[in-house]
Short mmCIF file of C-alpha atoms in Angstrom, two decimals:
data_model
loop_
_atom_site.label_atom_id
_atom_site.label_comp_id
_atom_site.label_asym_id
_atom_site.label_seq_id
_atom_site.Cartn_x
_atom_site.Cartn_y
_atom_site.Cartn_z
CA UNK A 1 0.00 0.00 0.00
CA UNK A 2 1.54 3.57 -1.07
CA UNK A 3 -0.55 5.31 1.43
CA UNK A 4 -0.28 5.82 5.33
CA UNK A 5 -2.75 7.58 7.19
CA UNK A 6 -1.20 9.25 10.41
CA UNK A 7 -2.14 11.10 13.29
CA UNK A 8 0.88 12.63 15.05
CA UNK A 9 0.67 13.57 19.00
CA UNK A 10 -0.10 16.75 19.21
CA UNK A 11 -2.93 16.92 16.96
CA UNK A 12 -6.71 16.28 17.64
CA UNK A 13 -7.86 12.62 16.70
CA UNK A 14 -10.52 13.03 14.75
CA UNK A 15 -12.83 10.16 14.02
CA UNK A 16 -13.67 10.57 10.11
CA UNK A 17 -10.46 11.36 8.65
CA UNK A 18 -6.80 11.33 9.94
CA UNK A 19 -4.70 14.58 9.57
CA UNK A 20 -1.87 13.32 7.44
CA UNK A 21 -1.13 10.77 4.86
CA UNK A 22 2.27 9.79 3.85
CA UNK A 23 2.43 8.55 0.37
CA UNK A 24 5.44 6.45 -0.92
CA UNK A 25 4.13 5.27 -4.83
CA UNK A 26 4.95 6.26 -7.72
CA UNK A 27 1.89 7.10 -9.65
CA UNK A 28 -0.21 9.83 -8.79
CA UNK A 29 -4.00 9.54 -9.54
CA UNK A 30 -6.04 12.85 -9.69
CA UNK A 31 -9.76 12.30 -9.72
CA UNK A 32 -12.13 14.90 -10.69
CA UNK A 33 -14.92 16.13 -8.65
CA UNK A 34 -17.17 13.33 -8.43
CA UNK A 35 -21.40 14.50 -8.12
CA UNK A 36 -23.72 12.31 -7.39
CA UNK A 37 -24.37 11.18 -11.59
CA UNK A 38 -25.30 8.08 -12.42
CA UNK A 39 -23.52 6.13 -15.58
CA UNK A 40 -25.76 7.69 -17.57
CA UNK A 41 -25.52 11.15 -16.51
CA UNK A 42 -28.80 11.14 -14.04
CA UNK A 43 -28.58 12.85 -10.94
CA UNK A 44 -28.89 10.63 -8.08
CA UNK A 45 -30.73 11.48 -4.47
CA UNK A 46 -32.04 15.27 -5.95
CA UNK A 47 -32.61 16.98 -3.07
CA UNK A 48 -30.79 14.59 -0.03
CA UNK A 49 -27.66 15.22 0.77
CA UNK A 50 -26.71 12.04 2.39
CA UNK A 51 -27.88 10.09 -0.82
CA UNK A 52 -25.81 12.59 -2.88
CA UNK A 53 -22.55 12.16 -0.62
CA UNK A 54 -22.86 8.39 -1.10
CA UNK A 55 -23.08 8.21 -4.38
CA UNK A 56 -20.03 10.70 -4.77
CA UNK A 57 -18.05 8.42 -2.35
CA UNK A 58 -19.31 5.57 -5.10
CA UNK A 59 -18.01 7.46 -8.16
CA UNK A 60 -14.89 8.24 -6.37
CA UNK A 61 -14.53 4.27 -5.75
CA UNK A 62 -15.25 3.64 -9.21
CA UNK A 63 -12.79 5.63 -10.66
CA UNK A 64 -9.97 4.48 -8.07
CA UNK A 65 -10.68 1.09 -9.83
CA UNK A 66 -10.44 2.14 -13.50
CA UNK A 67 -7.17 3.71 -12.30
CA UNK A 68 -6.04 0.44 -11.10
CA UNK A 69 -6.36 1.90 -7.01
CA UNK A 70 -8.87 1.52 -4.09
CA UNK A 71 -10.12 3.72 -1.11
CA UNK A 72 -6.40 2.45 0.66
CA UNK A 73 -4.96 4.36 -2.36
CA UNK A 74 -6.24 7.62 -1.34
CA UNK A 75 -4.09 10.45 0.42
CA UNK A 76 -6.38 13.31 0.40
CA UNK A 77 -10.41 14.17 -0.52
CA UNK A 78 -11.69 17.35 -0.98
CA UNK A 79 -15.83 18.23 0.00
CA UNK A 80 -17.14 20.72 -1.32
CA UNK A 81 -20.97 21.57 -0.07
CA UNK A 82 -24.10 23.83 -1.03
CA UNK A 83 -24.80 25.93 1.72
CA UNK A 84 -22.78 24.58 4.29
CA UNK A 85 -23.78 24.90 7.90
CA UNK A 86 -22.69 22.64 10.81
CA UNK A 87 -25.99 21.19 10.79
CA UNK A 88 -25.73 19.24 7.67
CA UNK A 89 -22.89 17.53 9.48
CA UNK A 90 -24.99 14.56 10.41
CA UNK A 91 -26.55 13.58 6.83
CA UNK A 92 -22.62 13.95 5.36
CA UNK A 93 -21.28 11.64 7.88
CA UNK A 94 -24.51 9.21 7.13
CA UNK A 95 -23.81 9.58 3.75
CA UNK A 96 -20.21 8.34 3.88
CA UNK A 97 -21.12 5.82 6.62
CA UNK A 98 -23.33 4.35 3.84
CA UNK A 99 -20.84 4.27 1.04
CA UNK A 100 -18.20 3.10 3.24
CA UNK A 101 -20.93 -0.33 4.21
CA UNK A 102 -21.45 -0.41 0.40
CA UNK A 103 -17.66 -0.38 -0.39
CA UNK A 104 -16.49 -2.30 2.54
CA UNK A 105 -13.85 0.60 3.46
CA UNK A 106 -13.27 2.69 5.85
CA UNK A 107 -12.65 6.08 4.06
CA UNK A 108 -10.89 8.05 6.04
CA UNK A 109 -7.87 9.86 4.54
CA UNK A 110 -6.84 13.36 5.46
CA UNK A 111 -10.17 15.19 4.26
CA UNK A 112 -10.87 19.41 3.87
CA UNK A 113 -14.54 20.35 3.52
CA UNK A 114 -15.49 23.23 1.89
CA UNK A 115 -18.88 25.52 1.71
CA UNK A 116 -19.98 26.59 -1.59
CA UNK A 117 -22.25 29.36 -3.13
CA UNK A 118 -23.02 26.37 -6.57
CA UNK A 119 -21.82 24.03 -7.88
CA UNK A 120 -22.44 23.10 -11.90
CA UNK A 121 -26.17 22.51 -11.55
CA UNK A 122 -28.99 23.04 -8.77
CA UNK A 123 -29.42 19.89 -8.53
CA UNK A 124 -25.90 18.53 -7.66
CA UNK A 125 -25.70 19.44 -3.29
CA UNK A 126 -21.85 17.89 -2.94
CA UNK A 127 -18.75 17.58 -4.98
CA UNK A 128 -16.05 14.92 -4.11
CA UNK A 129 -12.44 15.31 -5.44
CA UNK A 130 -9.52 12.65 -4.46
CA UNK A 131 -5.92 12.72 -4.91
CA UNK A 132 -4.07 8.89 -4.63
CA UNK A 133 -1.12 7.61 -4.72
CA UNK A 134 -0.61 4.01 -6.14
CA UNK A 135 2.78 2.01 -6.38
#
C-alpha cells in the first residue's frame, strides 16, 4: 500500500479522517470532482444530501478502480458543499457511513470540507475530489 494515514501527538484525533497521509508510490492519480451522476448522466438522491454524498463516495470508488487503485490508495479528498452549515454535518457523515458499508472501506484519509455558493447545476448538493497515490 503507497498510502499511510497518520495522526501525530499533538494533533486532535478526529474520528472521520486522519490529519496526514504519507504517500510512498509512484503514480499519482487525480480524480475529478465526483457529483452524485449516475452512468448515464442522471442525478442521483435530488434533493438529499446524504444520498448525494454516497453516491459521490461511489463514483470516487469507481474511478480508483479504472485507475487500477482503491479507497487504501487515497491520500487526500476534498468536500465541497451547497450551503454549508454545521448542521448538515450529520446527513454527510450518514452519507459516507453508507458508502463506506457499500464499499467495505473505511474512508478516512486526510479530508478538507469546503462551503460553496453552486456548484455546476442546482441539482448537484456535494462535490467529491480525491488525490491517490498508487505504487
Amino acid at each position: 500500500m503507497a498510502v499511510t494515514l497518520v495522526d501525530p501527538d499533538g494533533l486532535p484525533k478526529i474520528d472521520v479522517y486522519r490529519q496526514v497521509s504519507v504517500a510512498a508510490g509512484s503514480k499519482l492519480v487525480f480524480i475529478a470532482g465526483q457529483v452524485s451522476w449516475d452512468a448515464e448522466g442522471a442525478t442521483v438522491g435530488e434533493g438529499d444530501l446524504a444520498a448525494q454524498v454516497e453516491r459521490c463516495y461511489l463514483n470516487i470508488a469507481t474511478a480508483l478502480s479504472g485507475a487500477g487503485g482503491s479507497f487504501d490508495d487515497v491520500a487526500k479528498l476534498t468536500v465541497h458543499v451547497v450551503d454549508w452549515t454545521p448542521d448538515k454535518m450529520p446527513l454527510l457523515l450518514e452519507g459516507i457511513s453508507r458508502a463506506a458499508t457499500r464499499l467495505g472501506v473505511t474512508p478516512v484519509p486526510p479530508a478538507t470540507l469546503l462551503g460553496v455558493a453552486a456548484l455546476d447545476v442546482p441539482e448537484h448538493l456535494v462535490e467529491v475530489e480525491a488525490v491517490a497515490v498508487l505504487d
